[in-house]
CSV table of C-alpha atoms in Angstrom, one decimal:
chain,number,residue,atom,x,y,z
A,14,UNK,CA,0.0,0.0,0.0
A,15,UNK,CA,1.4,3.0,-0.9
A,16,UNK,CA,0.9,6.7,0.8
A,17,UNK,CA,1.6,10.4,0.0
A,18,UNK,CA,4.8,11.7,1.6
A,19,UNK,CA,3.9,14.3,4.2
A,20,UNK,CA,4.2,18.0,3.3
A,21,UNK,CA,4.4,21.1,4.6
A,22,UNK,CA,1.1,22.9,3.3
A,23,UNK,CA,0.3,26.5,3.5
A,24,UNK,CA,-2.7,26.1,1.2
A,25,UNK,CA,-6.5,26.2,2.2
A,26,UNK,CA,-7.1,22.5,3.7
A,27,UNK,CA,-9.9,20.2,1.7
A,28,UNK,CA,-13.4,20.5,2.9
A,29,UNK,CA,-14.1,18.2,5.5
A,30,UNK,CA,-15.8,14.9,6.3
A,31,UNK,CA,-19.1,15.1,7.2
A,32,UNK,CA,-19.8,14.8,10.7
A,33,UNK,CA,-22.8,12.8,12.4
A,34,UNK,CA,-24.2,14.6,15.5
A,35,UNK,CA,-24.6,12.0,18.5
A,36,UNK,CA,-28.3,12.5,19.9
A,37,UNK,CA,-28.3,11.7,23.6
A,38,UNK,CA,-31.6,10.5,25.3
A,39,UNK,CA,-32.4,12.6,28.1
A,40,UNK,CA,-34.3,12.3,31.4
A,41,UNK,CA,-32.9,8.7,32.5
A,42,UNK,CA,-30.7,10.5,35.1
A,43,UNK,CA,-30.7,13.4,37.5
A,44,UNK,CA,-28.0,15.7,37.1
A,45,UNK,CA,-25.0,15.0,38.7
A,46,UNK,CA,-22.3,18.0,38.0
A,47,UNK,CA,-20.6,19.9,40.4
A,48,UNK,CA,-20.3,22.5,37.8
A,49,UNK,CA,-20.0,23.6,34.5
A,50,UNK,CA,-18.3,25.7,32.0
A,51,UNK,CA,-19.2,26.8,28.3
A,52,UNK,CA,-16.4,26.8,26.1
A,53,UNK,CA,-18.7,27.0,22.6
A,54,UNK,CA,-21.7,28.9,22.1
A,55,UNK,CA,-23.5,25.9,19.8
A,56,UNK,CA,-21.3,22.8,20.8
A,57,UNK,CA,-18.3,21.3,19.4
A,58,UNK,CA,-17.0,18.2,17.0
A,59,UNK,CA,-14.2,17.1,18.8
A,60,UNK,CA,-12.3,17.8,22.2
A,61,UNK,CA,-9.3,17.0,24.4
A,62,UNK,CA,-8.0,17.4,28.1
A,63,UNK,CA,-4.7,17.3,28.8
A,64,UNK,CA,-3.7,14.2,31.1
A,65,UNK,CA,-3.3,16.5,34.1
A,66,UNK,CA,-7.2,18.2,33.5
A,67,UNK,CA,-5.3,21.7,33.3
A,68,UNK,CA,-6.4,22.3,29.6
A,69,UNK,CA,-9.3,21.6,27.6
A,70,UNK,CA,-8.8,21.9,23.6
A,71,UNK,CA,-12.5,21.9,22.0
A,72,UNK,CA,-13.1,22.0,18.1
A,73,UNK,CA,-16.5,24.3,18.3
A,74,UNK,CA,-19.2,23.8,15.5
A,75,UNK,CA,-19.0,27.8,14.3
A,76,UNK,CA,-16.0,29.3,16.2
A,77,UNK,CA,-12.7,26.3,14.9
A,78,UNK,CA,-10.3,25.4,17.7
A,79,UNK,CA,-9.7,27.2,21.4
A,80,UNK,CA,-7.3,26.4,23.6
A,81,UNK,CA,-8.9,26.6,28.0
A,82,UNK,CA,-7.0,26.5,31.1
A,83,UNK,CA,-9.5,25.0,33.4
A,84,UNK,CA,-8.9,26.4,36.5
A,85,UNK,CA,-9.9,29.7,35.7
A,86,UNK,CA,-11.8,28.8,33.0
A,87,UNK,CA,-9.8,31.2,30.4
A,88,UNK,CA,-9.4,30.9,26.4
A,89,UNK,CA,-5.9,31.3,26.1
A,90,UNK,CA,-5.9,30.5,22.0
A,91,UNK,CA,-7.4,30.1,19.4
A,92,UNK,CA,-6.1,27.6,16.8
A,93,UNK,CA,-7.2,27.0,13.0
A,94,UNK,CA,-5.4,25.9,10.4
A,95,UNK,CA,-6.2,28.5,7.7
A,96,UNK,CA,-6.0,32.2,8.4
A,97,UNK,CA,-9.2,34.1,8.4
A,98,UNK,CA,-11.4,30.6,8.3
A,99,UNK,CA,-12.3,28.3,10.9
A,100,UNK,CA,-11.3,24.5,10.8
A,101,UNK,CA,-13.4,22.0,11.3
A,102,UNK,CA,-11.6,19.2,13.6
A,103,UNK,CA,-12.2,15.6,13.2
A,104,UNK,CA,-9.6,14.6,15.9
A,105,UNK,CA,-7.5,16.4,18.9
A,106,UNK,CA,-5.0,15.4,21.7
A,107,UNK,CA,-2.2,16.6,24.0
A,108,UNK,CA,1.1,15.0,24.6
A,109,UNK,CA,1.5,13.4,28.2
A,110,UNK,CA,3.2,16.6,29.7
A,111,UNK,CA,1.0,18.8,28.1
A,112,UNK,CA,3.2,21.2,26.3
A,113,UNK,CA,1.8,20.2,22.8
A,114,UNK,CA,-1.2,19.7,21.3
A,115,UNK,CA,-2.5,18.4,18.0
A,116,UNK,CA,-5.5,19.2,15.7
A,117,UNK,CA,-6.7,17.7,12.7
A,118,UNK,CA,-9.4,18.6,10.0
A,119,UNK,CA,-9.8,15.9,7.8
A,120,UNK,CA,-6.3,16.3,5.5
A,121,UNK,CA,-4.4,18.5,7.7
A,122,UNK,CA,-2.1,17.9,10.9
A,123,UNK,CA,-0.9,20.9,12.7
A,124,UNK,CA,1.4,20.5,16.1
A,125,UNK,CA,1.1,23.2,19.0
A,126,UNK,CA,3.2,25.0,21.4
A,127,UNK,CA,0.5,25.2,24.4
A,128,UNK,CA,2.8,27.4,26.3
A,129,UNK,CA,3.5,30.2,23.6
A,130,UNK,CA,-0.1,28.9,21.3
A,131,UNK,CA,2.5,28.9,18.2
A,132,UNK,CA,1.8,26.4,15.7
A,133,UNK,CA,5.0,24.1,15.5
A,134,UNK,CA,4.0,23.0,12.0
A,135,UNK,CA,1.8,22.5,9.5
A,136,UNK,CA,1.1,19.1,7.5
A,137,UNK,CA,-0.6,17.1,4.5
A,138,UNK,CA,-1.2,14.2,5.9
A,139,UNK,CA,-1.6,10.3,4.1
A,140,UNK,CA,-5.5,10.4,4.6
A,141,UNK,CA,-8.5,11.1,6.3
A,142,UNK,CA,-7.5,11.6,10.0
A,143,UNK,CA,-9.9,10.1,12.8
A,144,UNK,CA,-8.1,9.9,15.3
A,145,UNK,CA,-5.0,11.1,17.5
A,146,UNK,CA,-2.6,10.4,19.9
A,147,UNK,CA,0.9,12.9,20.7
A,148,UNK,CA,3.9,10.8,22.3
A,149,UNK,CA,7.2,12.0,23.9
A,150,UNK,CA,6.6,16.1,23.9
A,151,UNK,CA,5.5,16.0,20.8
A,152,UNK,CA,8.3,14.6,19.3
A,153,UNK,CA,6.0,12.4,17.7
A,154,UNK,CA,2.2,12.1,16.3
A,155,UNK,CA,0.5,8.8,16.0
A,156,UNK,CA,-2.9,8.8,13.8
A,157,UNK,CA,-5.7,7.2,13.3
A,158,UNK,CA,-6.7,7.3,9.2
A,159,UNK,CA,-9.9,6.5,6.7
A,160,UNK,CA,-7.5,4.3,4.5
A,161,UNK,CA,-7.2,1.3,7.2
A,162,UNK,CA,-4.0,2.8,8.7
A,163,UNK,CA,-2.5,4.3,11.3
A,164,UNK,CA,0.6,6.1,11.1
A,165,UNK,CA,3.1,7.2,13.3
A,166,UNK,CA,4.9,10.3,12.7
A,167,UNK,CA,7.6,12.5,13.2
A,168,UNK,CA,7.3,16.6,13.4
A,169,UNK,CA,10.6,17.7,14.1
A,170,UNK,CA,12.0,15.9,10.5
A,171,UNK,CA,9.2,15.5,9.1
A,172,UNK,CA,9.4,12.2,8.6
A,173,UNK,CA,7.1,9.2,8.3
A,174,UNK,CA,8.1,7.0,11.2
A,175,UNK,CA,5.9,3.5,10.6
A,176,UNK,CA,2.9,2.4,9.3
A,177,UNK,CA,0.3,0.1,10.7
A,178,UNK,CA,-2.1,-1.8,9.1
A,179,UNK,CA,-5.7,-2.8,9.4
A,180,UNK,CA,-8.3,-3.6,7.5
A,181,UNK,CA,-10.5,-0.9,7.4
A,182,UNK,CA,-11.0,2.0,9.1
A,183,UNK,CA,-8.7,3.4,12.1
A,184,UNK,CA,-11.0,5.3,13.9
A,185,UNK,CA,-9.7,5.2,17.4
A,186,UNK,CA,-5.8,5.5,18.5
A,187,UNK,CA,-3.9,5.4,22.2
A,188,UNK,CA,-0.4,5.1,23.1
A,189,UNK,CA,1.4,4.5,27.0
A,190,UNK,CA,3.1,7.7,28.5
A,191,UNK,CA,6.8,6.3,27.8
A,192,UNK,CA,5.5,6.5,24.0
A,193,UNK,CA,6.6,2.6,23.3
A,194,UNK,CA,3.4,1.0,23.0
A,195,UNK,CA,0.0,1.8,20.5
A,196,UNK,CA,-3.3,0.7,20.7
A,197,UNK,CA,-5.0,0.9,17.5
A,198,UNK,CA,-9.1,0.1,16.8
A,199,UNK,CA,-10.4,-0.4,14.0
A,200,UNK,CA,-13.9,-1.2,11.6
A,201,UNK,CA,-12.1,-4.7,11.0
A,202,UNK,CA,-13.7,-5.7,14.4
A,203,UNK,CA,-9.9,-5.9,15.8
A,204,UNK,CA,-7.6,-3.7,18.4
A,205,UNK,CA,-4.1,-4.4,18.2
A,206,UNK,CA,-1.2,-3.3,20.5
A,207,UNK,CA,1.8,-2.3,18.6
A,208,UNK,CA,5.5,-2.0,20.1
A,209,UNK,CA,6.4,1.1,18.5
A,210,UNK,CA,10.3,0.4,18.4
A,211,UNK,CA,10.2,-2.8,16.7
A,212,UNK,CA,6.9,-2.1,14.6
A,213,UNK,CA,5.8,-5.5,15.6
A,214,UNK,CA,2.1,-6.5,17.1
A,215,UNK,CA,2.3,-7.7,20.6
A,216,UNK,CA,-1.5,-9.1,21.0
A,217,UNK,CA,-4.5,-9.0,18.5
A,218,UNK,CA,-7.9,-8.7,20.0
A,219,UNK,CA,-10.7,-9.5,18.8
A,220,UNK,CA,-14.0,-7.5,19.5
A,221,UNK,CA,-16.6,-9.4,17.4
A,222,UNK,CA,-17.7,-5.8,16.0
A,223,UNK,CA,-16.5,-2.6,14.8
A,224,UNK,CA,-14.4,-0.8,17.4
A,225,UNK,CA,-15.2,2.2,18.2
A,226,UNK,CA,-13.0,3.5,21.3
A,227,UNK,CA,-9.6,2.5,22.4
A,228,UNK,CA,-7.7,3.4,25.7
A,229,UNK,CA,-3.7,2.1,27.1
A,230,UNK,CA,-2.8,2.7,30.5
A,231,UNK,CA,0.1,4.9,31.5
A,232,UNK,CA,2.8,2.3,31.6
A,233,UNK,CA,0.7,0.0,29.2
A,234,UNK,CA,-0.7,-2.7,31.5
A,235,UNK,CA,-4.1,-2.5,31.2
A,236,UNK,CA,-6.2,-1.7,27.3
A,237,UNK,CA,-9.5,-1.0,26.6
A,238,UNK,CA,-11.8,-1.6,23.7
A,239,UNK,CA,-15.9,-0.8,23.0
A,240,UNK,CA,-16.9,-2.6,20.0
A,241,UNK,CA,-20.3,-1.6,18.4
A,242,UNK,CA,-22.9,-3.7,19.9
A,243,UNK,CA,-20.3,-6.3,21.6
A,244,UNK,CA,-19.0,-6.2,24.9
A,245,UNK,CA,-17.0,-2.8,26.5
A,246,UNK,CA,-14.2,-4.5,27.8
A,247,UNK,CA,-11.1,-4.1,29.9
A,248,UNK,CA,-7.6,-6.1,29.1
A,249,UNK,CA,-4.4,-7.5,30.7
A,250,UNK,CA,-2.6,-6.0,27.8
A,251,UNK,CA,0.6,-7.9,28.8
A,252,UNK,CA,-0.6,-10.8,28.5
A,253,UNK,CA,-3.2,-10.1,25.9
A,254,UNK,CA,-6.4,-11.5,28.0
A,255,UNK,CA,-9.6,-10.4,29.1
A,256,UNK,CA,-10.3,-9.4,32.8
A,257,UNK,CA,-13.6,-8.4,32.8
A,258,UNK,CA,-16.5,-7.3,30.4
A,259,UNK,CA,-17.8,-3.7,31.7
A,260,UNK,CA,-20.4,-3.8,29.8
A,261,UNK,CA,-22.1,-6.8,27.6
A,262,UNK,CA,-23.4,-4.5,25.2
A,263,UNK,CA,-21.7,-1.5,24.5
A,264,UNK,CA,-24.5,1.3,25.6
A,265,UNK,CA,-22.7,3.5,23.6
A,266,UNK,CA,-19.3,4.6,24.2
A,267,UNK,CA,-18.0,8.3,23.0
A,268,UNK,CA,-14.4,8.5,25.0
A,269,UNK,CA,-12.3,6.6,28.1
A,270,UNK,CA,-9.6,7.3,29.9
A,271,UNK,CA,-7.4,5.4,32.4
A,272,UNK,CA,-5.9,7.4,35.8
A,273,UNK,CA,-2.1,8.0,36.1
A,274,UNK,CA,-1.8,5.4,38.6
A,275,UNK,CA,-3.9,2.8,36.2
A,276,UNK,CA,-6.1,2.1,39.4
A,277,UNK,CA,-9.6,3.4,37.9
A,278,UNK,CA,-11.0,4.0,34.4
A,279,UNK,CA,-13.2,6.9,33.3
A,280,UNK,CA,-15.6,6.1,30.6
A,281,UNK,CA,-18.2,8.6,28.5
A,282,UNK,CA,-21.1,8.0,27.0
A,283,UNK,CA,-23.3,9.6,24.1
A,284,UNK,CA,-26.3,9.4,26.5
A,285,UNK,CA,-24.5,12.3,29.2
A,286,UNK,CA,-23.1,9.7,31.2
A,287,UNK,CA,-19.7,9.0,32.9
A,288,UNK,CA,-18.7,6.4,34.7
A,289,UNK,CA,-15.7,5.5,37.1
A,290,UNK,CA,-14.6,1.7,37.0
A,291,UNK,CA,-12.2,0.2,39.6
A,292,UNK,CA,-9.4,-2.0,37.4
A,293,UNK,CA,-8.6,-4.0,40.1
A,294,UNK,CA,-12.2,-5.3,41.3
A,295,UNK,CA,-13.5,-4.8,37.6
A,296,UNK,CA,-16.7,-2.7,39.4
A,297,UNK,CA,-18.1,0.3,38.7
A,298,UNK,CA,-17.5,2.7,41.7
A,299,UNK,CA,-19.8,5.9,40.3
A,300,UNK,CA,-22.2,7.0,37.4
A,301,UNK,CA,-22.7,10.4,37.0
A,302,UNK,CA,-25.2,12.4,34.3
A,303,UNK,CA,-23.3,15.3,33.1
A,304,UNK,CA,-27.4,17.3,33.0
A,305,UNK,CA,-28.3,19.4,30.0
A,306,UNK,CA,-27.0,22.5,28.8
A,307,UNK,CA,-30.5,24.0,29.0
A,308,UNK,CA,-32.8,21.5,31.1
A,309,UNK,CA,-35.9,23.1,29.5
A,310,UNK,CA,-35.1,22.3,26.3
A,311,UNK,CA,-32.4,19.3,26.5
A,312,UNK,CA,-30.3,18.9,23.4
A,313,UNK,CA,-27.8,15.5,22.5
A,314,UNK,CA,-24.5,15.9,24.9
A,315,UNK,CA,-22.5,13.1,23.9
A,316,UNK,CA,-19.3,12.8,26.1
A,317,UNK,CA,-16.6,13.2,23.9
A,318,UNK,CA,-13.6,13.5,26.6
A,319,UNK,CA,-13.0,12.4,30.2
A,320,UNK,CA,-10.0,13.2,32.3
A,321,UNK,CA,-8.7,13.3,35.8
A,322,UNK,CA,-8.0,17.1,37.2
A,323,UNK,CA,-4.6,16.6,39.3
A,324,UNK,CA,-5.8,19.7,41.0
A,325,UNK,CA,-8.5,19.2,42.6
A,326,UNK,CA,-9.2,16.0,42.0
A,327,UNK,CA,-12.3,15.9,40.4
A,328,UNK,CA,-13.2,14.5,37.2
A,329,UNK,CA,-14.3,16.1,34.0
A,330,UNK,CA,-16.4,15.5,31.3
A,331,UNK,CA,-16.2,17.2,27.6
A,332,UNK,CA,-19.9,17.3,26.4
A,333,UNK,CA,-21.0,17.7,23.2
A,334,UNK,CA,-23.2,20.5,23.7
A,335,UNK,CA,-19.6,22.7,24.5
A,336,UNK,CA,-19.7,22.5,27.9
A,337,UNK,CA,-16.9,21.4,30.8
A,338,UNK,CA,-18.0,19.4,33.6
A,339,UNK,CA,-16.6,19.0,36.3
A,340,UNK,CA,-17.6,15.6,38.5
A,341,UNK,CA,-16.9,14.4,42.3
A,342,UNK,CA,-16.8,11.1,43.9
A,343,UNK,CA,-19.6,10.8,46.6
C-alpha cells in the first residue's frame, strides 16, 4: 500500500468529512455535575483534556479550535489551520506533559506549542484523520486514518516514522506515557497493541464488532476496547487476556480514559453519562449524568472527553453541547 509523503502545506485544507451529531436520550438520570463551564456557544466536533485536567482543547461547531486553562476557565488561544477561516476538527490530543497539542481537520495535521499557542508545523497528511494520539513532547504524532492505517509520525523531520495496518478503518488511536506502545481500533472488528520500536504486534484482540473506542494505561498494562454492539471490555494488555466485560453490550461509548496510577478508568457516553470503573475489582465505583446544557429544552450531549484534574481531584467530562463538567466522587 502505498501513501503520500507528508508535506508542509500552507494552502487552504480540503473540505471536511461530514460529521454525524450524536443524539443523547435525556431524562434517565438526575444531574449529577458539580459544575460547568461553556467553552462553545453551539457545541463542538471534537475535544481534548490534557492528562493533568489543566487544559481543555474543544473543536467548536461555528468558532474552529480554542485552547482553555481549566482552573480559571480562560481561552488562552485560538487555533485553526487556515488564516481568516475556521477549521473543522475531526480529531484532537495533548502530549503526556502537556506542552503540545494536536489538531486535525480531515487532511491537515498541525502541532502546538501550548505554552507560547505557536503552531510548531503544519502538515498534508496520508488520509482522512480520525483519530490522534501525541507521544514524547510532541516529538512524535500517531494517527488514526480513513485508509485502514495508522501512522506514526515524526514533526521535528518530518518524517514518516511507521505504518500500521488494518483492514479498514482506524477510527480510534492510544499510546502508553513512555510513547513505546500503540493501541489501534479499527472497523475490521480488531484492536491491536503495537511496540512502537520494533513495529511488531504484541497481541490482537478481537472484539466481534466494529471498534469504536480504544484506551492504554500509562505504563501499558491495562487496554480497553468498545466494539459496536459487543462487549465494553477491559484487558491484561501484557498478556493479551480479558479481565472483565464492563459492559455486555456496548451502551454506547464516545471516549475513556485510564488514571495516572492505572487504578480506575473513566468512561463517557453519548447518552450524558460517565462512569468510574475500579481496574482491580472490575466494578463500577460511580455514574454520573453530566445534565443538559438547557434543562428546559435538552439537546444530545455526547461525552466526547473524560479526564482526571490533578488539582482538585475531580473529574471532567467534555460534552457535546460545548460545555466542561466538572464531577466528584460521593
Amino acid at each position: 500500500m502505498n501513501f503520500l509523503d507528508f508535506q508542509q502545506v500552507q494552502k487552504k485544507p480540503r473540505a471536511a468529512l461530514a460529521l454525524v451529531t450524536l443524539l443523547a436520550l435525556c431524562g434517565c438520570l438526575h444531574d449529577d455535575t458539580d459544575a460547568s463551564h461553556e467553552l462553545a456557544s453551539q457545541g463542538i466536533f471534537s475535544g481534548a483534556l490534557s492528562s493533568d485536567g489543566a487544559f481543555s482543547l474543544v473543536g467548536s461547531l461555528n468558532h474552529g479550535a480554542s485552547l482553555w486553562r481549566n482552573p480559571d476557565h480562560e481561552r488562552l488561544y485560538d487555533w485553526n489551520h487556515q488564516a481568516g477561516e475556521y477549521s473543522t476538527l475531526t480529531a484532537a490530543a495533548f502530549s503526556p506533559d502537556g506542552t503540545r497539542a494536536a489538531t486535525a481537520d480531515p487532511r491537515t495535521l498541525v502541532l502546538w506549542d501550548t505554552g507560547t499557542g505557536q503552531s510548531l508545523g503544519y502538515w498534508a497528511t496520508p488520509g482522512s484523520v480520525m483519530s490522534l494520539a501525541v507521544l514524547n513532547q510532541g516529538r512524535a504524532v500517531l494517527m488514526g486514518l480513513e485508509d485502514h492505517s495508522a501512522v506514526l509520525f515524526d514533526p521535528t523531520n518530518g518524517a514518516h516514522l511507521r505504518t500500521f495496518l488494518h483492514q479498514a478503518v482506524v477510527g480510534s488511536v492510544a499510546a502508553s506515557t513512555d510513547g513505546t506502545l500503540a493501541f489501534t481500533g479499527s472497523d475490521d472488528e480488531t484492536a491491536v497493541l503495537w511496540d512502537l520500536n520494533t513495529g511488531e504486534s504484541l497481541h490482537r484482540f478481537e472484539c466481534g464488532n466494529p471498534v469504536r473506542q480504544v484506551a492504554l494505561s500509562a505504563t501499558g498494562r491495562y487496554a480497553f476496547t468498545a466494539a459496536q454492539g459487543a462487549a465494553v471490555t477491559l484487558w491484561d494488555a501484557t498478556s493479551g487476556t480479558r479481565l472483565a466485560d464492563l459492559h455486555d453490550r456496548n451502551p454506547g461509548v464516545t471516549s475513556a480514559r485510564f488514571a495516572f496510577d492505572e487504578s480506575t478508568l473513566l468512561i463517557g457516553f453519548v447518552n450524558r453519562t460517565v462512569e468510574l470503573w475500579d481496574t482491580r475489582s472490575h466494578r463500577r465505583i460511580q455514574r454520573w449524568n453530566a445534565g443538559a446544557r438547557d434543562p428546559w429544552r435538552p439537546t444530545g450531549a455526547a461525552i466526547l472527553a473524560v479526564g482526571y484534574d490533578a488539582r482538585t481531584g475531580a473529574f471532567l467530562a467534555l460534552a457535546g453541547d460545548g460545555r466542561l463538567v466538572e464531577l466528584r466522587r460521593i
